[in-house]
Amino acid sequence: MNINLGIHSPVEQINDPLFNDKGIQVFIKRDDMIHPLISGNKWRKLKYILLQAQSQNKTHLVTFGGAYSNHLLATAAAAAKFGFNSTGVVRGEQVDNDVLLLCRLHGMKLIFTNRDSYRDKQALFNLHFGDDSNAFFIDEGGASAEGVQGVAELVNELPETYDHIFCACGTGTTAAGIINGLTRVKLDTRFNGIPVLKGGDFLRAEIDKYLNAPSNYDLHTAYHFGGYGKVTPVLINFIKQFVVSTGILIEPVYTGKMLFAIYDMATNNYFKPGSKILAIHTGGLIGLLGMRDKFV
Ligand SMILES: *Cc1c(COP(=O)(O)O)cnc(C)c1O
């Protein structure tokens, strides 16, 4: 089985009077268009992980996530597409929702586990699959050196040079990949990460451990809106406005917070006139289905 997806991720300009006023240009790379379920950065992270599983003749992918995890869904869909079996170990008591339905439809078996035991993923893997020689461990979110390697390829696809690249950060794996990609082609594009969790400074260590060379980058830690998965009316209104005025669908857990940051920083004259800024749309749109009540 040839493990690959043709990458369709065009760069589009976002037109907004704010950006004209400030003399800047803002673009968005549509990694959400790579695949509807194997959402942008999750495919990039999975690519070399799946190739590694294949090279070790493993046929059963085992991974971990919360009940609305984009990574679980991406792994389920990728497993079905590339001929693997899959199991998702889900944090928390047994539930059902739209994301888990889609996981099951792609053949993923689900194991629910309490929050205490969830902390030690390797122990859970050994407990359930210790004697299954076909089973292959994939960490939560695809966090791994292979994940970083896959994301770095994004940089090769850029049609021009930007002054800034912005990306939402969860584990920081995607950030590390983009930074490594920029270093490799010797671009002095500034990387800007928007941690979606509270206290995002811890990400610096997570990112740095994957960097091929020391690199200067910025984490803007004030755009978490209360923490992971948390939203406020200001964020929700921004997202509605953005979707209506651009026709580009975004969600509140990741891309909404990242784009809010760009608009807010532009308003506050953070960018030099003439700057070109690229936002990465990392996908994850199915997660919107879990936030129905936030959009009333
Ligand atoms: C998982 C995810 C991220 C975060 O990626 P990390 O590599 O964990 O930092 C960003 N955006 C979306 C849509 C995601 O699903």
mmCIF file of N, CA and C in Angstrom, residues 169-279:
data_model
loop_
_atom_site.group_PDB
_atom_site.id
_atom_site.type_symbol
_atom_site.label_atom_id
_atom_site.label_comp_id
_atom_site.label_asym_id
_atom_site.label_seq_id
_atom_site.Cartn_x
_atom_site.Cartn_y
_atom_site.Cartn_z
ATOM 1 N N CYS A 169 -0.989 26.174 18.396
ATOM 2 C CA CYS A 169 -0.170 25.125 19.025
ATOM 3 C C CYS A 169 -0.948 24.384 20.105
ATOM 4 N N GLY A 170 -0.932 23.055 20.010
ATOM 5 C CA GLY A 170 -1.455 22.198 21.079
ATOM 6 C C GLY A 170 -0.289 21.526 21.781
ATOM 7 N N THR A 171 0.291 20.509 21.109
ATOM 8 C CA THR A 171 1.490 19.872 21.663
ATOM 9 C C THR A 171 2.770 20.589 21.243
ATOM 10 N N GLY A 172 2.702 21.394 20.189
ATOM 11 C CA GLY A 172 3.888 22.075 19.667
ATOM 12 C C GLY A 172 4.593 21.296 18.564
ATOM 13 N N THR A 173 4.096 20.108 18.249
ATOM 14 C CA THR A 173 4.740 19.288 17.206
ATOM 15 C C THR A 173 4.688 19.982 15.852
ATOM 16 N N THR A 174 3.539 20.560 15.534
ATOM 17 C CA THR A 174 3.385 21.247 14.258
ATOM 18 C C THR A 174 4.306 22.459 14.199
ATOM 19 N N ALA A 175 4.374 23.198 15.291
ATOM 20 C CA ALA A 175 5.258 24.363 15.362
ATOM 21 C C ALA A 175 6.701 23.942 15.098
ATOM 22 N N ALA A 176 7.154 22.893 15.767
ATOM 23 C CA ALA A 176 8.542 22.446 15.610
ATOM 24 C C ALA A 176 8.820 22.063 14.161
ATOM 25 N N GLY A 177 7.860 21.409 13.523
ATOM 26 C CA GLY A 177 8.050 21.006 12.129
ATOM 27 C C GLY A 177 8.200 22.204 11.210
ATOM 28 N N ILE A 178 7.354 23.203 11.409
ATOM 29 C CA ILE A 178 7.435 24.386 10.545
ATOM 30 C C ILE A 178 8.761 25.108 10.776
ATOM 31 N N ILE A 179 9.153 25.234 12.027
ATOM 32 C CA ILE A 179 10.421 25.922 12.327
ATOM 33 C C ILE A 179 11.593 25.165 11.691
ATOM 34 N N ASN A 180 11.602 23.841 11.810
ATOM 35 C CA ASN A 180 12.678 23.062 11.176
ATOM 36 C C ASN A 180 12.670 23.242 9.661
ATOM 37 N N GLY A 181 11.480 23.278 9.082
ATOM 38 C CA GLY A 181 11.382 23.480 7.635
ATOM 39 C C GLY A 181 11.951 24.827 7.226
ATOM 40 N N LEU A 182 11.657 25.856 8.012
ATOM 41 C CA LEU A 182 12.175 27.197 7.713
ATOM 42 C C LEU A 182 13.697 27.231 7.836
ATOM 43 N N THR A 183 14.209 26.571 8.870
ATOM 44 C CA THR A 183 15.659 26.533 9.074
ATOM 45 C C THR A 183 16.336 25.833 7.904
ATOM 46 N N ARG A 184 15.741 24.733 7.468
ATOM 47 C CA ARG A 184 16.365 23.914 6.413
ATOM 48 C C ARG A 184 16.530 24.707 5.126
ATOM 49 N N VAL A 185 15.514 25.497 4.770
ATOM 50 C CA VAL A 185 15.635 26.253 3.514
ATOM 51 C C VAL A 185 16.182 27.656 3.765
ATOM 52 N N LYS A 186 16.669 27.897 4.999
ATOM 53 C CA LYS A 186 17.335 29.147 5.344
ATOM 54 C C LYS A 186 16.462 30.370 5.119
ATOM 55 N N LEU A 187 15.182 30.230 5.405
ATOM 56 C CA LEU A 187 14.296 31.394 5.336
ATOM 57 C C LEU A 187 14.320 32.095 6.684
ATOM 58 N N ASP A 188 14.379 33.441 6.676
ATOM 59 C CA ASP A 188 14.307 34.098 7.987
ATOM 60 C C ASP A 188 12.885 34.587 8.293
ATOM 61 N N THR A 189 11.928 33.839 7.795
ATOM 62 C CA THR A 189 10.535 34.041 8.178
ATOM 63 C C THR A 189 10.392 33.815 9.683
ATOM 64 N N ARG A 190 9.683 34.719 10.361
ATOM 65 C CA ARG A 190 9.509 34.581 11.809
ATOM 66 C C ARG A 190 8.333 33.645 12.094
ATOM 67 N N PHE A 191 8.560 32.636 12.918
ATOM 68 C CA PHE A 191 7.455 31.761 13.297
ATOM 69 C C PHE A 191 6.765 32.324 14.537
ATOM 70 N N ASN A 192 5.432 32.359 14.497
ATOM 71 C CA ASN A 192 4.602 32.827 15.616
ATOM 72 C C ASN A 192 3.628 31.724 15.996
ATOM 73 N N GLY A 193 3.752 31.200 17.203
ATOM 74 C CA GLY A 193 2.834 30.173 17.683
ATOM 75 C C GLY A 193 1.797 30.774 18.604
ATOM 76 N N ILE A 194 0.561 30.293 18.461
ATOM 77 C CA ILE A 194 -0.510 30.711 19.368
ATOM 78 C C ILE A 194 -0.918 29.507 20.201
ATOM 79 N N PRO A 195 -0.410 29.401 21.445
ATOM 80 C CA PRO A 195 -0.825 28.283 22.295
ATOM 81 C C PRO A 195 -2.322 28.386 22.601
ATOM 82 N N VAL A 196 -3.026 27.285 22.436
ATOM 83 C CA VAL A 196 -4.471 27.292 22.706
ATOM 84 C C VAL A 196 -4.769 26.847 24.132
ATOM 85 N N LEU A 197 -3.715 26.514 24.877
ATOM 86 C CA LEU A 197 -3.876 26.176 26.292
ATOM 87 C C LEU A 197 -3.398 27.342 27.139
ATOM 88 N N LYS A 198 -3.881 27.345 28.367
ATOM 89 C CA LYS A 198 -3.436 28.378 29.309
ATOM 90 C C LYS A 198 -1.987 28.101 29.716
ATOM 91 N N GLY A 199 -1.230 29.148 29.979
ATOM 92 C CA GLY A 199 0.166 28.963 30.421
ATOM 93 C C GLY A 199 1.037 28.376 29.325
ATOM 94 N N GLY A 200 0.877 28.873 28.110
ATOM 95 C CA GLY A 200 1.518 28.274 26.929
ATOM 96 C C GLY A 200 3.027 28.349 26.893
ATOM 97 N N ASP A 201 3.647 28.995 27.873
ATOM 98 C CA ASP A 201 5.113 29.087 27.860
ATOM 99 C C ASP A 201 5.796 27.727 27.973
ATOM 100 N N PHE A 202 5.078 26.761 28.565
ATOM 101 C CA PHE A 202 5.671 25.419 28.693
ATOM 102 C C PHE A 202 5.976 24.813 27.320
ATOM 103 N N LEU A 203 5.314 25.330 26.279
ATOM 104 C CA LEU A 203 5.497 24.772 24.937
ATOM 105 C C LEU A 203 6.906 24.984 24.399
ATOM 106 N N ARG A 204 7.582 26.014 24.901
ATOM 107 C CA ARG A 204 8.915 26.313 24.395
ATOM 108 C C ARG A 204 9.831 25.089 24.544
ATOM 109 N N ALA A 205 9.767 24.433 25.697
ATOM 110 C CA ALA A 205 10.601 23.244 25.910
ATOM 111 C C ALA A 205 10.169 22.112 24.978
ATOM 112 N N GLU A 206 8.852 21.969 24.801
ATOM 113 C CA GLU A 206 8.332 20.906 23.920
ATOM 114 C C GLU A 206 8.797 21.120 22.483
ATOM 115 N N ILE A 207 8.753 22.374 22.050
ATOM 116 C CA ILE A 207 9.163 22.693 20.679
ATOM 117 C C ILE A 207 10.671 22.525 20.536
ATOM 118 N N ASP A 208 11.425 23.093 21.492
ATOM 119 C CA ASP A 208 12.888 23.115 21.364
ATOM 120 C C ASP A 208 13.477 21.708 21.306
ATOM 121 N N LYS A 209 12.839 20.750 21.978
ATOM 122 C CA LYS A 209 13.446 19.408 21.986
ATOM 123 C C LYS A 209 13.416 18.771 20.602
ATOM 124 N N TYR A 210 12.574 19.288 19.697
ATOM 125 C CA TYR A 210 12.506 18.731 18.341
ATOM 126 C C TYR A 210 13.259 19.566 17.310
ATOM 127 N N LEU A 211 13.838 20.687 17.713
ATOM 128 C CA LEU A 211 14.466 21.561 16.716
ATOM 129 C C LEU A 211 15.825 21.021 16.285
ATOM 130 N N ASN A 212 16.087 21.081 14.984
ATOM 131 C CA ASN A 212 17.375 20.638 14.447
ATOM 132 C C ASN A 212 18.468 21.651 14.726
ATOM 133 N N ALA A 213 18.073 22.925 14.894
ATOM 134 C CA ALA A 213 19.035 23.986 15.184
ATOM 135 C C ALA A 213 18.310 25.012 16.042
ATOM 136 N N PRO A 214 19.049 25.677 16.950
ATOM 137 C CA PRO A 214 18.394 26.698 17.765
ATOM 138 C C PRO A 214 17.753 27.744 16.855
ATOM 139 N N SER A 215 16.607 28.244 17.265
ATOM 140 C CA SER A 215 15.890 29.162 16.384
ATOM 141 C C SER A 215 15.111 30.155 17.236
ATOM 142 N N ASN A 216 15.026 31.379 16.749
ATOM 143 C CA ASN A 216 14.206 32.365 17.436
ATOM 144 C C ASN A 216 12.797 32.319 16.879
ATOM 145 N N TYR A 217 11.844 32.267 17.772
ATOM 146 C CA TYR A 217 10.435 32.280 17.358
ATOM 147 C C TYR A 217 9.646 32.883 18.503
ATOM 148 N N ASP A 218 8.400 33.216 18.231
ATOM 149 C CA ASP A 218 7.569 33.845 19.260
ATOM 150 C C ASP A 218 6.365 32.978 19.582
ATOM 151 N N LEU A 219 6.067 32.897 20.880
ATOM 152 C CA LEU A 219 4.797 32.318 21.325
ATOM 153 C C LEU A 219 3.981 33.448 21.918
ATOM 154 N N HIS A 220 2.792 33.652 21.419
ATOM 155 C CA HIS A 220 1.901 34.699 21.941
ATOM 156 C C HIS A 220 0.879 33.996 22.837
ATOM 157 N N THR A 221 1.117 34.104 24.136
ATOM 158 C CA THR A 221 0.421 33.207 25.071
ATOM 159 C C THR A 221 -0.872 33.794 25.632
ATOM 160 N N ALA A 222 -1.291 34.943 25.140
ATOM 161 C CA ALA A 222 -2.464 35.598 25.738
ATOM 162 C C ALA A 222 -3.763 35.317 24.976
ATOM 163 N N TYR A 223 -3.727 34.377 24.041
ATOM 164 C CA TYR A 223 -4.908 34.150 23.200
ATOM 165 C C TYR A 223 -5.551 32.787 23.452
ATOM 166 N N HIS A 224 -5.503 32.309 24.692
ATOM 167 C CA HIS A 224 -6.068 30.986 24.998
ATOM 168 C C HIS A 224 -7.562 31.054 25.353
ATOM 169 N N PHE A 225 -8.087 32.254 25.629
ATOM 170 C CA PHE A 225 -9.519 32.434 25.926
ATOM 171 C C PHE A 225 -9.992 31.543 27.077
ATOM 172 N N GLY A 226 -9.120 31.345 28.065
ATOM 173 C CA GLY A 226 -9.531 30.600 29.254
ATOM 174 C C GLY A 226 -8.972 29.190 29.300
ATOM 175 N N GLY A 227 -8.430 28.698 28.195
ATOM 176 C CA GLY A 227 -7.818 27.376 28.209
ATOM 177 C C GLY A 227 -8.272 26.522 27.047
ATOM 178 N N TYR A 228 -7.796 25.283 27.034
ATOM 179 C CA TYR A 228 -8.077 24.375 25.927
ATOM 180 C C TYR A 228 -9.589 24.119 25.788
ATOM 181 N N GLY A 229 -10.115 24.364 24.598
ATOM 182 C CA GLY A 229 -11.540 24.127 24.353
ATOM 183 C C GLY A 229 -12.452 25.196 24.918
ATOM 184 N N LYS A 230 -11.877 26.177 25.606
ATOM 185 C CA LYS A 230 -12.687 27.246 26.186
ATOM 186 C C LYS A 230 -12.912 28.343 25.133
ATOM 187 N N VAL A 231 -14.078 28.970 25.218
ATOM 188 C CA VAL A 231 -14.383 30.064 24.288
ATOM 189 C C VAL A 231 -15.029 31.199 25.074
ATOM 190 N N THR A 232 -15.079 32.361 24.438
ATOM 191 C CA THR A 232 -15.812 33.494 25.007
ATOM 192 C C THR A 232 -16.700 34.047 23.893
ATOM 193 N N PRO A 233 -17.690 34.866 24.243
ATOM 194 C CA PRO A 233 -18.533 35.474 23.199
ATOM 195 C C PRO A 233 -17.711 36.284 22.195
ATOM 196 N N VAL A 234 -16.642 36.924 22.662
ATOM 197 C CA VAL A 234 -15.805 37.706 21.746
ATOM 198 C C VAL A 234 -15.197 36.794 20.672
ATOM 199 N N LEU A 235 -14.703 35.643 21.097
ATOM 200 C CA LEU A 235 -14.112 34.708 20.135
ATOM 201 C C LEU A 235 -15.179 34.161 19.178
ATOM 202 N N ILE A 236 -16.308 33.787 19.724
ATOM 203 C CA ILE A 236 -17.380 33.232 18.881
ATOM 204 C C ILE A 236 -17.843 34.270 17.858
ATOM 205 N N ASN A 237 -17.992 35.510 18.283
ATOM 206 C CA ASN A 237 -18.406 36.554 17.336
ATOM 207 C C ASN A 237 -17.352 36.780 16.262
ATOM 208 N N PHE A 238 -16.098 36.740 16.664
ATOM 209 C CA PHE A 238 -15.027 36.881 15.676
ATOM 210 C C PHE A 238 -15.128 35.776 14.623
ATOM 211 N N ILE A 239 -15.338 34.553 15.089
ATOM 212 C CA ILE A 239 -15.386 33.413 14.163
ATOM 213 C C ILE A 239 -16.556 33.553 13.191
ATOM 214 N N LYS A 240 -17.716 33.920 13.726
ATOM 215 C CA LYS A 240 -18.888 34.094 12.842
ATOM 216 C C LYS A 240 -18.590 35.136 11.783
ATOM 217 N N GLN A 241 -18.034 36.259 12.223
ATOM 218 C CA GLN A 241 -17.712 37.365 11.318
ATOM 219 C C GLN A 241 -16.696 36.920 10.263
ATOM 220 N N PHE A 242 -15.682 36.198 10.703
ATOM 221 C CA PHE A 242 -14.639 35.742 9.785
ATOM 222 C C PHE A 242 -15.220 34.807 8.728
ATOM 223 N N VAL A 243 -16.044 33.849 9.160
ATOM 224 C CA VAL A 243 -16.593 32.867 8.214
ATOM 225 C C VAL A 243 -17.498 33.562 7.207
ATOM 226 N N VAL A 244 -18.329 34.480 7.682
ATOM 227 C CA VAL A 244 -19.258 35.174 6.780
ATOM 228 C C VAL A 244 -18.490 36.034 5.773
ATOM 229 N N SER A 245 -17.428 36.688 6.229
ATOM 230 C CA SER A 245 -16.792 37.653 5.336
ATOM 231 C C SER A 245 -15.725 37.023 4.437
ATOM 232 N N THR A 246 -15.279 35.799 4.744
ATOM 233 C CA THR A 246 -14.248 35.171 3.891
ATOM 234 C C THR A 246 -14.740 33.905 3.189
ATOM 235 N N GLY A 247 -15.786 33.267 3.717
ATOM 236 C CA GLY A 247 -16.197 31.970 3.169
ATOM 237 C C GLY A 247 -15.250 30.850 3.557
ATOM 238 N N ILE A 248 -14.371 31.095 4.517
ATOM 239 C CA ILE A 248 -13.441 30.066 4.997
ATOM 240 C C ILE A 248 -13.902 29.622 6.379
ATOM 241 N N LEU A 249 -14.262 28.346 6.490
ATOM 242 C CA LEU A 249 -14.758 27.841 7.766
ATOM 243 C C LEU A 249 -13.596 27.604 8.726
ATOM 244 N N ILE A 250 -13.740 28.088 9.950
ATOM 245 C CA ILE A 250 -12.750 27.843 11.002
ATOM 246 C C ILE A 250 -13.482 27.389 12.251
ATOM 247 N N GLU A 251 -12.748 26.888 13.229
ATOM 248 C CA GLU A 251 -13.368 26.388 14.468
ATOM 249 C C GLU A 251 -12.699 27.078 15.661
ATOM 250 N N PRO A 252 -13.339 27.017 16.834
ATOM 251 C CA PRO A 252 -12.861 27.822 17.964
ATOM 252 C C PRO A 252 -11.715 27.232 18.780
ATOM 253 N N VAL A 253 -11.389 25.951 18.620
ATOM 254 C CA VAL A 253 -10.387 25.359 19.513
ATOM 255 C C VAL A 253 -8.971 25.752 19.080
ATOM 256 N N TYR A 254 -8.743 25.817 17.780
ATOM 257 C CA TYR A 254 -7.387 26.098 17.279
ATOM 258 C C TYR A 254 -7.350 27.322 16.361
ATOM 259 N N THR A 255 -7.865 27.123 15.132
ATOM 260 C CA THR A 255 -7.654 28.138 14.099
ATOM 261 C C THR A 255 -8.345 29.453 14.440
ATOM 262 N N GLY A 256 -9.482 29.385 15.118
ATOM 263 C CA GLY A 256 -10.185 30.612 15.512
ATOM 264 C C GLY A 256 -9.320 31.473 16.422
ATOM 265 N N LYS A 257 -8.667 30.841 17.380
ATOM 266 C CA LYS A 257 -7.820 31.601 18.317
ATOM 267 C C LYS A 257 -6.603 32.175 17.597
ATOM 268 N N MET A 258 -6.035 31.406 16.675
ATOM 269 C CA MET A 258 -4.842 31.854 15.944
ATOM 270 C C MET A 258 -5.189 33.058 15.064
ATOM 271 N N LEU A 259 -6.312 32.979 14.346
ATOM 272 C CA LEU A 259 -6.678 34.106 13.470
ATOM 273 C C LEU A 259 -7.090 35.327 14.289
ATOM 274 N N PHE A 260 -7.765 35.094 15.406
ATOM 275 C CA PHE A 260 -8.090 36.221 16.296
ATOM 276 C C PHE A 260 -6.810 36.962 16.672
ATOM 277 N N ALA A 261 -5.774 36.201 16.980
ATOM 278 C CA ALA A 261 -4.496 36.823 17.372
ATOM 279 C C ALA A 261 -3.963 37.707 16.248
ATOM 280 N N ILE A 262 -4.014 37.233 15.011
ATOM 281 C CA ILE A 262 -3.491 38.033 13.890
ATOM 282 C C ILE A 262 -4.274 39.338 13.766
ATOM 283 N N TYR A 263 -5.601 39.266 13.848
ATOM 284 C CA TYR A 263 -6.417 40.483 13.731
ATOM 285 C C TYR A 263 -6.128 41.431 14.890
ATOM 286 N N ASP A 264 -5.988 40.867 16.080
ATOM 287 C CA ASP A 264 -5.745 41.700 17.259
ATOM 288 C C ASP A 264 -4.362 42.357 17.183
ATOM 289 N N MET A 265 -3.377 41.599 16.765
ATOM 290 C CA MET A 265 -2.020 42.145 16.665
ATOM 291 C C MET A 265 -1.943 43.186 15.550
ATOM 292 N N ALA A 266 -2.662 42.957 14.463
ATOM 293 C CA ALA A 266 -2.702 43.951 13.379
ATOM 294 C C ALA A 266 -3.330 45.249 13.892
ATOM 295 N N THR A 267 -4.426 45.112 14.621
ATOM 296 C CA THR A 267 -5.094 46.289 15.184
ATOM 297 C C THR A 267 -4.132 47.084 16.054
ATOM 298 N N ASN A 268 -3.277 46.374 16.782
ATOM 299 C CA ASN A 268 -2.327 47.024 17.695
ATOM 300 C C ASN A 268 -0.981 47.344 17.041
ATOM 301 N N ASN A 269 -0.963 47.380 15.705
ATOM 302 C CA ASN A 269 0.233 47.801 14.948
ATOM 303 C C ASN A 269 1.467 46.946 15.225
ATOM 304 N N TYR A 270 1.249 45.665 15.450
ATOM 305 C CA TYR A 270 2.385 44.771 15.701
ATOM 306 C C TYR A 270 3.232 44.578 14.449
ATOM 307 N N PHE A 271 2.587 44.615 13.273
ATOM 308 C CA PHE A 271 3.296 44.285 12.030
ATOM 309 C C PHE A 271 3.758 45.549 11.320
ATOM 310 N N LYS A 272 4.998 45.526 10.827
ATOM 311 C CA LYS A 272 5.510 46.642 10.030
ATOM 312 C C LYS A 272 4.703 46.760 8.744
ATOM 313 N N PRO A 273 4.378 47.982 8.310
ATOM 314 C CA PRO A 273 3.716 48.125 7.015
ATOM 315 C C PRO A 273 4.549 47.431 5.933
ATOM 316 N N GLY A 274 3.868 46.785 5.013
ATOM 317 C CA GLY A 274 4.559 46.027 3.967
ATOM 318 C C GLY A 274 4.736 44.553 4.325
ATOM 319 N N SER A 275 4.421 44.179 5.565
ATOM 320 C CA SER A 275 4.617 42.784 5.993
ATOM 321 C C SER A 275 3.669 41.841 5.258
ATOM 322 N N LYS A 276 4.198 40.644 4.995
ATOM 323 C CA LYS A 276 3.372 39.546 4.484
ATOM 324 C C LYS A 276 3.282 38.480 5.564
ATOM 325 N N ILE A 277 2.056 38.111 5.862
ATOM 326 C CA ILE A 277 1.806 37.197 6.975
ATOM 327 C C ILE A 277 1.054 35.977 6.448
ATOM 328 N N LEU A 278 1.506 34.803 6.839
ATOM 329 C CA LEU A 278 0.831 33.571 6.423
ATOM 330 C C LEU A 278 0.278 32.854 7.649
ATOM 331 N N ALA A 279 -1.035 32.587 7.630
ATOM 332 C CA ALA A 279 -1.668 31.780 8.675
ATOM 333 C C ALA A 279 -1.815 30.355 8.148
#
